[in-house]
Amino acid sequence: RGQQIAAYGTGVFPLSLISDGHNMWIGNGTGVNVGTQVAGTGSLTKISIAGGRSMGTFTIGHHVRGLAYDGVSIWACNGNDNTVSRVRASNVALLGTFATGLAPRAAAFDGVKIWVANSGAPTLTVFVPQELAMADTKSQSGSTITGVSSSVIQYRSIATPLPTDWMASILFDND
C-alpha cells in the first residue's frame, strides 16, 4: 500500500505542480507571511528531486495557478494579476511578466508555444518564447487565425458556445 516517503514545505495555498526533470515546482496562491512570501502575494516553491530538499519559495505574482515548463523556463499564471511570469528554471531569475486575458488559470507548452487558458473570459493567450522581444497582441473573433506572425496572440470565441468545442477547433484547425 502507498506510504508517504517525504513531506516538503511549500508556500501558502499550493495550487499547481510541475516538474522540469530535476526539480518540482509548486505554484502557491495568496497568503500571509511565510518565509520569503509577502502578505497578499503568490509564490513559486522549488524542490530538488535528487537532493530531496526545498530550494526556496520565491515571490512572483498574485494567486499563482497553472504552471508550464518550456525546457528552459517555468511559466506561472498569476490569476489575480491577469499576467503570466517567465522564470529561468536554473537560477529562478524573473525573465518577464506578460499580460494575458482575464484570470489566467492553466498553461501548457506544445514544443513551440506557451498556451494560457484564461478562466475569466473564453480566451487563450499564446506566447512564442523565442520572439518575446517583439511581442504584440492580436485579437480575432471566431476560432480560426491564419497568416498571423505574432509572439502573443489572443484567441477569442464568440460564435461557439462550448469552450471544449472551441478549444478543439483552435488546437486542431491551426498550425
mmCIF file of C-alpha atoms in Angstrom:
data_model
loop_
_atom_site.group_PDB
_atom_site.id
_atom_site.type_symbol
_atom_site.label_atom_id
_atom_site.label_comp_id
_atom_site.label_asym_id
_atom_site.label_seq_id
_atom_site.Cartn_x
_atom_site.Cartn_y
_atom_site.Cartn_z
ATOM 1 C CA ARG A 1 0.000 0.000 0.000
ATOM 2 C CA GLY A 2 1.029 3.563 -0.578
ATOM 3 C CA GLN A 3 3.114 5.153 2.117
ATOM 4 C CA GLN A 4 4.293 8.712 2.490
ATOM 5 C CA ILE A 5 8.031 8.779 1.800
ATOM 6 C CA ALA A 6 8.656 12.513 2.258
ATOM 7 C CA ALA A 7 6.975 15.791 3.144
ATOM 8 C CA TYR A 8 8.065 19.242 1.979
ATOM 9 C CA GLY A 9 7.015 22.726 2.945
ATOM 10 C CA THR A 10 5.527 24.956 0.262
ATOM 11 C CA GLY A 11 4.233 28.480 0.144
ATOM 12 C CA VAL A 12 0.738 29.289 1.336
ATOM 13 C CA PHE A 13 -2.175 27.636 -0.513
ATOM 14 C CA PRO A 14 -0.380 25.381 -3.062
ATOM 15 C CA LEU A 15 -2.417 25.238 -6.286
ATOM 16 C CA SER A 16 -0.289 23.653 -9.018
ATOM 17 C CA LEU A 17 2.685 21.379 -9.574
ATOM 18 C CA ILE A 18 5.093 20.713 -12.453
ATOM 19 C CA SER A 19 8.499 19.098 -12.938
ATOM 20 C CA ASP A 20 11.408 20.317 -15.051
ATOM 21 C CA GLY A 21 13.063 16.885 -14.784
ATOM 22 C CA HIS A 22 15.357 17.968 -11.940
ATOM 23 C CA ASN A 23 13.033 19.927 -9.672
ATOM 24 C CA MET A 24 9.406 20.045 -8.668
ATOM 25 C CA TRP A 25 7.819 23.489 -8.868
ATOM 26 C CA ILE A 26 4.767 24.410 -6.836
ATOM 27 C CA GLY A 27 2.549 27.401 -7.635
ATOM 28 C CA ASN A 28 1.221 28.929 -4.423
ATOM 29 C CA GLY A 29 -1.807 31.195 -4.082
ATOM 30 C CA THR A 30 -2.186 34.252 -1.906
ATOM 31 C CA GLY A 31 -1.294 34.052 1.727
ATOM 32 C CA VAL A 32 0.303 35.610 4.750
ATOM 33 C CA ASN A 33 3.930 35.981 5.840
ATOM 34 C CA VAL A 34 5.629 32.596 5.465
ATOM 35 C CA GLY A 35 9.376 32.536 4.897
ATOM 36 C CA THR A 36 10.128 34.821 1.955
ATOM 37 C CA GLN A 37 6.475 35.143 0.916
ATOM 38 C CA VAL A 38 4.976 38.590 1.481
ATOM 39 C CA ALA A 39 1.368 39.012 2.625
ATOM 40 C CA GLY A 40 -1.076 39.018 -0.267
ATOM 41 C CA THR A 41 1.327 37.681 -2.899
ATOM 42 C CA GLY A 42 1.725 34.353 -4.622
ATOM 43 C CA SER A 43 4.920 32.389 -4.995
ATOM 44 C CA LEU A 44 6.821 29.507 -6.563
ATOM 45 C CA THR A 45 8.431 26.825 -4.414
ATOM 46 C CA LYS A 46 11.343 24.870 -5.948
ATOM 47 C CA ILE A 47 12.140 21.396 -4.567
ATOM 48 C CA SER A 48 15.164 19.376 -5.740
ATOM 49 C CA ILE A 49 14.094 15.882 -6.789
ATOM 50 C CA ALA A 50 17.557 14.294 -6.409
ATOM 51 C CA GLY A 51 18.504 16.184 -3.277
ATOM 52 C CA GLY A 52 15.100 15.884 -1.699
ATOM 53 C CA ARG A 53 15.221 19.380 -0.273
ATOM 54 C CA SER A 54 13.470 22.691 -0.732
ATOM 55 C CA MET A 55 15.457 25.192 -2.788
ATOM 56 C CA GLY A 56 13.261 28.046 -1.581
ATOM 57 C CA THR A 57 9.963 29.827 -2.043
ATOM 58 C CA PHE A 58 10.091 32.871 -4.299
ATOM 59 C CA THR A 59 7.564 35.707 -4.513
ATOM 60 C CA ILE A 60 6.320 36.080 -8.089
ATOM 61 C CA GLY A 61 2.723 37.254 -8.621
ATOM 62 C CA HIS A 62 -0.732 37.107 -7.097
ATOM 63 C CA HIS A 63 -2.556 33.788 -6.882
ATOM 64 C CA VAL A 64 -0.098 31.630 -8.866
ATOM 65 C CA ARG A 65 -2.082 28.847 -10.519
ATOM 66 C CA GLY A 66 -1.170 26.998 -13.699
ATOM 67 C CA LEU A 67 2.463 26.185 -14.473
ATOM 68 C CA ALA A 68 4.224 25.154 -17.690
ATOM 69 C CA TYR A 69 7.843 24.292 -18.495
ATOM 70 C CA ASP A 70 9.353 25.063 -21.930
ATOM 71 C CA GLY A 71 12.723 23.350 -21.479
ATOM 72 C CA VAL A 72 14.378 26.483 -20.030
ATOM 73 C CA SER A 73 11.752 28.462 -18.135
ATOM 74 C CA ILE A 74 8.843 27.943 -15.790
ATOM 75 C CA TRP A 75 5.749 29.913 -16.820
ATOM 76 C CA ALA A 76 3.433 30.799 -13.931
ATOM 77 C CA CYS A 77 -0.129 32.075 -14.334
ATOM 78 C CA ASN A 78 -0.801 34.966 -11.951
ATOM 79 C CA GLY A 79 -4.567 34.660 -11.673
ATOM 80 C CA ASN A 80 -5.230 37.892 -9.803
ATOM 81 C CA ASP A 81 -2.843 39.978 -11.946
ATOM 82 C CA ASN A 82 -4.021 38.859 -15.418
ATOM 83 C CA THR A 83 -0.395 38.047 -16.252
ATOM 84 C CA VAL A 84 1.982 35.157 -16.730
ATOM 85 C CA SER A 85 5.536 35.283 -15.375
ATOM 86 C CA ARG A 86 8.525 33.607 -17.012
ATOM 87 C CA VAL A 87 11.208 32.382 -14.588
ATOM 88 C CA ARG A 88 14.523 30.762 -15.604
ATOM 89 C CA ALA A 89 14.459 27.295 -14.012
ATOM 90 C CA SER A 90 18.223 27.103 -13.382
ATOM 91 C CA ASN A 91 18.518 30.182 -11.149
ATOM 92 C CA VAL A 92 14.920 31.400 -10.555
ATOM 93 C CA ALA A 93 15.622 34.713 -12.340
ATOM 94 C CA LEU A 94 12.454 36.540 -13.403
ATOM 95 C CA LEU A 95 12.717 36.924 -17.197
ATOM 96 C CA GLY A 96 9.493 38.852 -17.633
ATOM 97 C CA THR A 97 5.842 39.217 -16.766
ATOM 98 C CA PHE A 98 3.385 39.409 -19.662
ATOM 99 C CA ALA A 99 -0.274 40.393 -19.963
ATOM 100 C CA THR A 100 -2.830 37.642 -20.550
ATOM 101 C CA GLY A 101 -6.593 37.581 -20.697
ATOM 102 C CA LEU A 102 -8.787 37.773 -17.603
ATOM 103 C CA ALA A 103 -7.842 35.412 -14.732
ATOM 104 C CA PRO A 104 -5.250 33.045 -16.277
ATOM 105 C CA ARG A 105 -5.652 29.604 -14.737
ATOM 106 C CA ALA A 106 -3.709 26.993 -16.734
ATOM 107 C CA ALA A 107 -0.673 26.867 -19.009
ATOM 108 C CA ALA A 108 0.824 24.307 -21.392
ATOM 109 C CA PHE A 109 3.836 24.089 -23.702
ATOM 110 C CA ASP A 110 3.364 22.458 -27.126
ATOM 111 C CA GLY A 111 7.047 22.370 -28.096
ATOM 112 C CA VAL A 112 6.992 25.862 -29.639
ATOM 113 C CA LYS A 113 4.359 27.990 -27.892
ATOM 114 C CA ILE A 114 3.095 28.588 -24.367
ATOM 115 C CA TRP A 115 -0.707 28.396 -24.226
ATOM 116 C CA VAL A 116 -2.511 30.126 -21.340
ATOM 117 C CA ALA A 117 -6.194 29.465 -20.611
ATOM 118 C CA ASN A 118 -7.989 32.466 -19.144
ATOM 119 C CA SER A 119 -10.841 31.458 -16.842
ATOM 120 C CA GLY A 120 -12.398 34.928 -16.570
ATOM 121 C CA ALA A 121 -13.197 35.062 -20.302
ATOM 122 C CA PRO A 122 -13.402 32.464 -23.060
ATOM 123 C CA THR A 123 -9.856 33.139 -24.307
ATOM 124 C CA LEU A 124 -6.461 31.561 -24.784
ATOM 125 C CA THR A 125 -3.320 33.691 -24.834
ATOM 126 C CA VAL A 126 -0.379 32.244 -26.763
ATOM 127 C CA PHE A 127 3.288 33.198 -26.388
ATOM 128 C CA VAL A 128 6.239 32.236 -28.578
ATOM 129 C CA PRO A 129 9.119 32.356 -26.069
ATOM 130 C CA GLN A 130 11.830 32.954 -28.712
ATOM 131 C CA GLU A 131 10.037 36.029 -30.099
ATOM 132 C CA LEU A 132 9.003 37.889 -26.957
ATOM 133 C CA ALA A 133 11.349 40.812 -27.652
ATOM 134 C CA MET A 134 8.996 41.835 -30.474
ATOM 135 C CA ALA A 135 5.770 40.892 -28.728
ATOM 136 C CA ASP A 136 2.423 42.313 -29.670
ATOM 137 C CA THR A 137 -1.146 41.224 -29.082
ATOM 138 C CA LYS A 138 -3.724 40.338 -31.701
ATOM 139 C CA SER A 139 -7.405 39.670 -31.138
ATOM 140 C CA GLN A 140 -9.501 37.722 -33.590
ATOM 141 C CA SER A 141 -13.151 36.761 -33.370
ATOM 142 C CA GLY A 142 -14.061 33.251 -34.336
ATOM 143 C CA SER A 143 -11.896 30.175 -33.994
ATOM 144 C CA THR A 144 -9.509 30.360 -36.923
ATOM 145 C CA ILE A 145 -6.475 32.619 -37.242
ATOM 146 C CA THR A 146 -4.303 32.346 -40.335
ATOM 147 C CA GLY A 147 -1.341 34.374 -41.522
ATOM 148 C CA VAL A 148 -0.642 35.932 -38.125
ATOM 149 C CA SER A 149 3.027 36.207 -37.259
ATOM 150 C CA SER A 150 2.994 37.294 -33.654
ATOM 151 C CA SER A 151 4.644 36.246 -30.434
ATOM 152 C CA VAL A 152 1.483 36.903 -28.424
ATOM 153 C CA ILE A 153 -1.923 36.020 -29.839
ATOM 154 C CA GLN A 154 -5.227 36.453 -28.023
ATOM 155 C CA TYR A 155 -7.796 33.917 -29.268
ATOM 156 C CA ARG A 156 -11.461 34.630 -28.671
ATOM 157 C CA SER A 157 -14.517 32.521 -29.321
ATOM 158 C CA ILE A 158 -17.742 34.380 -29.981
ATOM 159 C CA ALA A 159 -19.857 32.028 -32.077
ATOM 160 C CA THR A 160 -19.094 28.710 -30.361
ATOM 161 C CA PRO A 161 -20.901 28.357 -27.037
ATOM 162 C CA LEU A 162 -18.985 25.335 -25.706
ATOM 163 C CA PRO A 163 -15.374 26.032 -24.713
ATOM 164 C CA THR A 164 -14.340 22.412 -25.365
ATOM 165 C CA ASP A 165 -15.560 22.547 -28.976
ATOM 166 C CA TRP A 166 -13.902 25.926 -29.441
ATOM 167 C CA MET A 167 -10.595 24.758 -27.977
ATOM 168 C CA ALA A 168 -10.608 21.671 -30.159
ATOM 169 C CA SER A 169 -11.146 23.761 -33.283
ATOM 170 C CA ILE A 170 -8.314 26.118 -32.278
ATOM 171 C CA LEU A 171 -5.899 23.311 -31.493
ATOM 172 C CA PHE A 172 -6.632 21.124 -34.493
ATOM 173 C CA ASP A 173 -7.520 23.626 -37.244
ATOM 174 C CA ASN A 174 -4.491 25.897 -36.891
ATOM 175 C CA ASP A 175 -0.758 25.421 -37.175
#
